[in-house]
mmCIF file of C-alpha atoms in Angstrom:
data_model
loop_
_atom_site.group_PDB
_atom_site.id
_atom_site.type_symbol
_atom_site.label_atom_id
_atom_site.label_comp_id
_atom_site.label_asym_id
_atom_site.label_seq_id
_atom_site.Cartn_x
_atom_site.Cartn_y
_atom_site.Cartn_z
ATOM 1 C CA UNK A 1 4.037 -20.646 -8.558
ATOM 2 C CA UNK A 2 7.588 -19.508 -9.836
ATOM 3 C CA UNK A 3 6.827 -20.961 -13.154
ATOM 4 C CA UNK A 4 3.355 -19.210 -13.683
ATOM 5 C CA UNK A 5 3.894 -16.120 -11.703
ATOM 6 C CA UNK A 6 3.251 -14.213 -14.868
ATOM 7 C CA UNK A 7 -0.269 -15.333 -15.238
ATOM 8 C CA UNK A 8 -1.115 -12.578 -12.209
ATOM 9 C CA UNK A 9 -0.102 -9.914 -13.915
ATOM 10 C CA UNK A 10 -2.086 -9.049 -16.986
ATOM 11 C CA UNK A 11 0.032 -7.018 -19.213
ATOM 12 C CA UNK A 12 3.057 -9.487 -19.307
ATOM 13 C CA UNK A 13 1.942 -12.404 -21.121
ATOM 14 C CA UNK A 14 2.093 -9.780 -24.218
ATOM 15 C CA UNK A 15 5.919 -10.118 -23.787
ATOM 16 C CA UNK A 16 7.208 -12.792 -26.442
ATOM 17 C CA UNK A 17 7.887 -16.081 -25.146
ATOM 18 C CA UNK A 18 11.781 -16.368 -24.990
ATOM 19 C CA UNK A 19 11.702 -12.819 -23.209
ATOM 20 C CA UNK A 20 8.734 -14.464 -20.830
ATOM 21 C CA UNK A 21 11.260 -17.633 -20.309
ATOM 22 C CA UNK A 22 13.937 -15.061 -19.492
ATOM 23 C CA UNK A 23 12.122 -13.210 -16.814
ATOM 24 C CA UNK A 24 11.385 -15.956 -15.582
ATOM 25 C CA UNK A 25 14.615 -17.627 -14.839
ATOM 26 C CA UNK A 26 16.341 -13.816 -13.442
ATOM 27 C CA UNK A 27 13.649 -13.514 -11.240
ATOM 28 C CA UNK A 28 12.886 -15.411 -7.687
ATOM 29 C CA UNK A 29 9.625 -15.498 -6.239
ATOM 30 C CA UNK A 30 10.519 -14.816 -2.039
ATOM 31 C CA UNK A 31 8.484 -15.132 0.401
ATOM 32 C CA UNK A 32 8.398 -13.283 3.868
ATOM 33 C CA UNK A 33 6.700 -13.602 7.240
ATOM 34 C CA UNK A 34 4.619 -11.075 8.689
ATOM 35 C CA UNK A 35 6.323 -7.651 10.261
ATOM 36 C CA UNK A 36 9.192 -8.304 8.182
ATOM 37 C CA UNK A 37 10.934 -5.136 6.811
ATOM 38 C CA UNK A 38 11.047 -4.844 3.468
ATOM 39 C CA UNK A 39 13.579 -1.841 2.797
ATOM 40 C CA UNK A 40 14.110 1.041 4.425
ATOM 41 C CA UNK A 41 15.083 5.215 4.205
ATOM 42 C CA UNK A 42 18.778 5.330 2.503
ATOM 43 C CA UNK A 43 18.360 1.767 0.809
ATOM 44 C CA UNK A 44 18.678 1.760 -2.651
ATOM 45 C CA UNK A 45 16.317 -0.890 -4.136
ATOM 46 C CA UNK A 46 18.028 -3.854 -5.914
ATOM 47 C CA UNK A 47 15.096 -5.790 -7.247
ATOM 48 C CA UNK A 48 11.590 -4.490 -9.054
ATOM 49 C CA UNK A 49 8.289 -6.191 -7.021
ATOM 50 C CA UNK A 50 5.575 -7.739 -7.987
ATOM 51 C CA UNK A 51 2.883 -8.761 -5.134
ATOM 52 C CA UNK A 52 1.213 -12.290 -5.626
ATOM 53 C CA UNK A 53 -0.152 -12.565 -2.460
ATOM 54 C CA UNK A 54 -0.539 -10.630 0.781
ATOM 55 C CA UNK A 55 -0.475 -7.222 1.727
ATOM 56 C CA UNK A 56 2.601 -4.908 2.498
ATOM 57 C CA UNK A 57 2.227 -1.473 3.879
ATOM 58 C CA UNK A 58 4.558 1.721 2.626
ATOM 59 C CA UNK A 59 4.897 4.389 5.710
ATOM 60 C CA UNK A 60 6.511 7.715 6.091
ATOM 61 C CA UNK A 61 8.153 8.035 9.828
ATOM 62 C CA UNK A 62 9.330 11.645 11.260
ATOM 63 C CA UNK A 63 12.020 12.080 13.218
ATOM 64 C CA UNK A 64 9.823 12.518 16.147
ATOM 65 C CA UNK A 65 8.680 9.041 15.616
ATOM 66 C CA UNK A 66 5.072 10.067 13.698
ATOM 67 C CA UNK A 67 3.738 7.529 11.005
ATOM 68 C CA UNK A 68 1.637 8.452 8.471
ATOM 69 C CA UNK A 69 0.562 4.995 6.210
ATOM 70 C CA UNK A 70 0.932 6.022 2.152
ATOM 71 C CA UNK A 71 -0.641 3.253 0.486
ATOM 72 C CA UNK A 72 -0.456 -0.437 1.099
ATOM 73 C CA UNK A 73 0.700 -3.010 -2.140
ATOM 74 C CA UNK A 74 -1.188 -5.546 -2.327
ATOM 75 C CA UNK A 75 -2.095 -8.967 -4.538
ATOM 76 C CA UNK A 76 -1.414 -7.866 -8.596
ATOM 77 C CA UNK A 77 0.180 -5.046 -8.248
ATOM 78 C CA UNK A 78 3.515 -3.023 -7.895
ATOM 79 C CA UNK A 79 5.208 -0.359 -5.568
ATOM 80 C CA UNK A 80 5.116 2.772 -6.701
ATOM 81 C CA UNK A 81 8.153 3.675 -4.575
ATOM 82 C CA UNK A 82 10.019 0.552 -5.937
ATOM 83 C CA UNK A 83 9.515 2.078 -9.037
ATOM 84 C CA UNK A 84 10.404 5.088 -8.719
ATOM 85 C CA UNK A 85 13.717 5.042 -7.117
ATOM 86 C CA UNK A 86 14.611 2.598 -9.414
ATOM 87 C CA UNK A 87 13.829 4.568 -12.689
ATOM 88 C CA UNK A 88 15.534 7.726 -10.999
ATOM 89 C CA UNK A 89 18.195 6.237 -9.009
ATOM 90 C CA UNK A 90 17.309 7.086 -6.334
ATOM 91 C CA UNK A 91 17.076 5.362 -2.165
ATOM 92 C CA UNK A 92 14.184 4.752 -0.826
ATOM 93 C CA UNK A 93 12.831 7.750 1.821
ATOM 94 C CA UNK A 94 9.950 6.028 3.201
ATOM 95 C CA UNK A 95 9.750 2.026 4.948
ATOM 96 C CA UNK A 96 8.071 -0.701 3.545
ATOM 97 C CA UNK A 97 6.413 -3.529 5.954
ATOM 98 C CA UNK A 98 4.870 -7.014 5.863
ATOM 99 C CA UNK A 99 1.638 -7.073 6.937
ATOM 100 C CA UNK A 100 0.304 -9.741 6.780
ATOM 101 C CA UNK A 101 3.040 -13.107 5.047
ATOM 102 C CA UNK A 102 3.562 -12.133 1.808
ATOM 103 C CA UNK A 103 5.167 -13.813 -1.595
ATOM 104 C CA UNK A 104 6.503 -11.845 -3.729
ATOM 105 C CA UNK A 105 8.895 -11.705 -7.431
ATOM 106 C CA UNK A 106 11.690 -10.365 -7.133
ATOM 107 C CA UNK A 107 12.980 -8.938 -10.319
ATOM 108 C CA UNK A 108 17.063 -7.855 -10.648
ATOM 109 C CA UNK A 109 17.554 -4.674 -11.621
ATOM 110 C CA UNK A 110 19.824 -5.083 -14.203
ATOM 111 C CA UNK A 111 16.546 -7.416 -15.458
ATOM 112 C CA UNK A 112 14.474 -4.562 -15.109
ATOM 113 C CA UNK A 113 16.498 -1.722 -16.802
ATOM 114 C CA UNK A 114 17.543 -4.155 -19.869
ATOM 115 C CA UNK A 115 13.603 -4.748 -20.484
ATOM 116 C CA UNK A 116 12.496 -1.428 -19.837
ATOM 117 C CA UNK A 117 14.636 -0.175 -22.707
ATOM 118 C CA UNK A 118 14.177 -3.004 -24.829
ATOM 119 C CA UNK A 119 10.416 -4.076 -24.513
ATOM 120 C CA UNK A 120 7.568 -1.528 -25.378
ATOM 121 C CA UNK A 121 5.513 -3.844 -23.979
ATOM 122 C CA UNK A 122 7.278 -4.573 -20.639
ATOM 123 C CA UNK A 123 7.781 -0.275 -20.688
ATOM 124 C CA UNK A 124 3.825 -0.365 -21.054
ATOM 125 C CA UNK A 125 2.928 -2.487 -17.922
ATOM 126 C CA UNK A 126 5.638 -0.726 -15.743
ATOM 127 C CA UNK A 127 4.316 3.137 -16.508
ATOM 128 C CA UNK A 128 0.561 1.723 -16.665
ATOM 129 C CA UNK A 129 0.868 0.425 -12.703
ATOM 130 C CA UNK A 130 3.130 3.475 -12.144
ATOM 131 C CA UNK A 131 0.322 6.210 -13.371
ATOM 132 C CA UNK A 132 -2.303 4.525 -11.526
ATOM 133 C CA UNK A 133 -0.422 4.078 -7.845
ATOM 134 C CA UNK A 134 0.571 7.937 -8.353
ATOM 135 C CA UNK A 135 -3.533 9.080 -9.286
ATOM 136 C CA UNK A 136 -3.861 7.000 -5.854
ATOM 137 C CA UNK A 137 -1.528 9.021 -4.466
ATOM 138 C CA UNK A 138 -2.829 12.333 -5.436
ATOM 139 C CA UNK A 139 -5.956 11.412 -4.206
ATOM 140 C CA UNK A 140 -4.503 10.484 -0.517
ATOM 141 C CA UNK A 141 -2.760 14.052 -0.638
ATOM 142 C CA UNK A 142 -6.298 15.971 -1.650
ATOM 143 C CA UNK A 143 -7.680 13.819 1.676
ATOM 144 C CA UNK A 144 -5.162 15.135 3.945
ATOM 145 C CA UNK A 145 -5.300 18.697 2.681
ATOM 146 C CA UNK A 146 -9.039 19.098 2.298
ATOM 147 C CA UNK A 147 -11.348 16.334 3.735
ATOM 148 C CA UNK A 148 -12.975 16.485 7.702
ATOM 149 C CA UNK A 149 -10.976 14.140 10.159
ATOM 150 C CA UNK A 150 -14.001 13.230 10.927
ATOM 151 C CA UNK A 151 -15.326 12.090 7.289
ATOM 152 C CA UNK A 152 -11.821 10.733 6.853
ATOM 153 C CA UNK A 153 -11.911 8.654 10.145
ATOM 154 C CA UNK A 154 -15.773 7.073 9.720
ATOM 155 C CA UNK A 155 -14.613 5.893 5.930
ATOM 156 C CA UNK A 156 -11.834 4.414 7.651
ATOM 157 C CA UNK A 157 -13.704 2.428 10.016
ATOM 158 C CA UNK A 158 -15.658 1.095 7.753
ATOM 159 C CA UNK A 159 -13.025 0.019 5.175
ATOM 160 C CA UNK A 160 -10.991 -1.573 8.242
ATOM 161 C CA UNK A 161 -14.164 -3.391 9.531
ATOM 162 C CA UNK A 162 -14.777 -4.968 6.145
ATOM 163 C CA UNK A 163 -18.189 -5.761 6.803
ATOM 164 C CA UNK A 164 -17.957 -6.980 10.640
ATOM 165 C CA UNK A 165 -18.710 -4.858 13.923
ATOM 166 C CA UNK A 166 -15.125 -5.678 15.578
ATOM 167 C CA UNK A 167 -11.863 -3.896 14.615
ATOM 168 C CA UNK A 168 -9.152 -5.020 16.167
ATOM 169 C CA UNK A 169 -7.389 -1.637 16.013
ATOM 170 C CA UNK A 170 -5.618 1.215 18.239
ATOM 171 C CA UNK A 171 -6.125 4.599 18.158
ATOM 172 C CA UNK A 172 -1.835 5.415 17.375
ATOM 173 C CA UNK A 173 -2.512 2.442 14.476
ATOM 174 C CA UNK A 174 -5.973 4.965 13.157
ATOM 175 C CA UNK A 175 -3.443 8.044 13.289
ATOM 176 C CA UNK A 176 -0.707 6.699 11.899
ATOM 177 C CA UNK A 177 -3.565 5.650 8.698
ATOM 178 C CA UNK A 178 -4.868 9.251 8.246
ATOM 179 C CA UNK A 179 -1.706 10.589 8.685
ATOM 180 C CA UNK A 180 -3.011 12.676 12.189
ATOM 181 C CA UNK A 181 -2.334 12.855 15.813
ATOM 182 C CA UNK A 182 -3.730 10.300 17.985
ATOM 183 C CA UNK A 183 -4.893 12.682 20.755
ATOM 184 C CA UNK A 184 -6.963 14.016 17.203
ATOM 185 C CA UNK A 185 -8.802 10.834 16.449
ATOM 186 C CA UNK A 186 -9.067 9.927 19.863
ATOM 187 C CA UNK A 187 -10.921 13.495 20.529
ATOM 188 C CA UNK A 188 -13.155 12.371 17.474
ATOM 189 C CA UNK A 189 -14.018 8.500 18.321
ATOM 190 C CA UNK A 190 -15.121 10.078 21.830
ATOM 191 C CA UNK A 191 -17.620 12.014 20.322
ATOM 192 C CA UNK A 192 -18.942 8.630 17.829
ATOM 193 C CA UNK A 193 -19.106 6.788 20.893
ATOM 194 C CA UNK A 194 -21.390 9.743 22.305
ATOM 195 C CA UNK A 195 -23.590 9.715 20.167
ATOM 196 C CA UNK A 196 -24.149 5.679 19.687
ATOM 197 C CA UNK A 197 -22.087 4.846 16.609
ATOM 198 C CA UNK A 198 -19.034 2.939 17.835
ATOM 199 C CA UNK A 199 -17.869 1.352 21.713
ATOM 200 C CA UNK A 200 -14.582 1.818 22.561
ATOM 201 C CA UNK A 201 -12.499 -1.030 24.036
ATOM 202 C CA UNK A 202 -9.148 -1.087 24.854
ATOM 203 C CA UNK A 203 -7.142 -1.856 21.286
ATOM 204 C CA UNK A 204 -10.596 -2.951 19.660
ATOM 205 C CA UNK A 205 -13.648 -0.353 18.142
ATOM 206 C CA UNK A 206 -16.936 -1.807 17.688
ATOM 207 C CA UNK A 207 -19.126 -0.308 15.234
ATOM 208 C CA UNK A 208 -22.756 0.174 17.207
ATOM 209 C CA UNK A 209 -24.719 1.875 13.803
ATOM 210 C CA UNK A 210 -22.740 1.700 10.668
ATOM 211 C CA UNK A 211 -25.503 3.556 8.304
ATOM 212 C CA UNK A 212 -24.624 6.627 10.423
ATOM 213 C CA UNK A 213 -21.235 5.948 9.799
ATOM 214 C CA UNK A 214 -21.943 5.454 6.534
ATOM 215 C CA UNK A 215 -23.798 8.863 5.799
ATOM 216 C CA UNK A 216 -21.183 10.613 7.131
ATOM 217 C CA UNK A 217 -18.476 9.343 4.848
ATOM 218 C CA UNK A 218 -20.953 10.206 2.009
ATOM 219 C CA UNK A 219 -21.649 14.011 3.630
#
């Protein structure tokens, strides 16, 4: 894997080979267990990342202790945090955590400022992952501002469930994904088990009639 980690990331094997063979050998591919933290609020990132496998998730926590999940990074692709702080110089203001075990290259910042002024093609692939993670973004923001809880929360059950009735979820882990209050989605999964489209367990949600689910995402 650390010799062909650039075969995952389309975009790179346009760099010429000797600055391919250089990338390369700066870079490390780590690897991290589950729950680990990643970095932190006042960290300032050393290293550009590139997921190969696994999933890490990117949170925002208050001071009152209130999470609200931004995006998660997962296989192919960069963090658009990462990024940013490193082309701004700036620390990190949000936490990033293993999900699930993760592998990961590591790429030293001095690595990624010398190619990001010297490759138009390395420049390319950094700003291309950049603009897309930031559309993502922007769309995330419009959800909070404008869409239902309720719309919100049934498309959320049904990405989480991935095609199977049992989530293995709590109701502080569903708040903490919309960026709500649990006593808010709580209020809301009482009234889908009401009317027959989920049971509630304790830390599980089964989904009882997805198509109504379903058409109320699309609503």
């Amino acid at each position: 894997m650390a010799k062909n980690w650039i075969e995952h990331f389309p975009g790179l094997d346009r760099l010429p080979s000797e600055l391919r063979g250089q990338l390369i050998k700066d870079s490390s591919v780590i690897a991290l267990a589950a729950g680990s933290r990643i970095y932190g609020p006042g960290q300032a990132p050393r290293h550009y990342l590139l997921m190969l496998d696994g999933t890490v998730r990117v949170q925002q926590v208050s001071e009152s202790g209130r999470e609200i999940v931004l995006y998660r990074v997962t296989s192919g692709e960069s963090c658009v945090l990462t990024t940013a702080c490193l082309m701004g110089y700036e620390d990190y203001l949000a936490e990033a955590v293993a999900e699930t075990d993760i592998h990961a290259v590591a790429i030293p910042r001095k690595s990624f400022d010398e190619l990001i002024a010297g490759s138009a093609d390395f420049r390319r692939f950094v700003f291309t992952a950049f603009s897309t993670r930031v559309t993502n973004l922007f769309r995330i923001i419009d959800e909070l501002a404008f869409a239902r809880m309720d719309i919100r929360l049934a498309g959320k059950l049904l990405e989480l469930s991935r095609g199977s009735r049992e989530i293995a979820v709590t109701q502080q882990q569903l708040a903490a994904e919309l960026g709500s209050a649990r006593e808010v989605v709580g209020r809301i999964l009482s009234k889908f088990q009401q009317r027959g489209f989920i049971a509630l367990t304790r830390g599980s949600i089964t989904l009882l009639d997805r198509s109504q689910l379903e058409a109320l995402q699309a609503s």
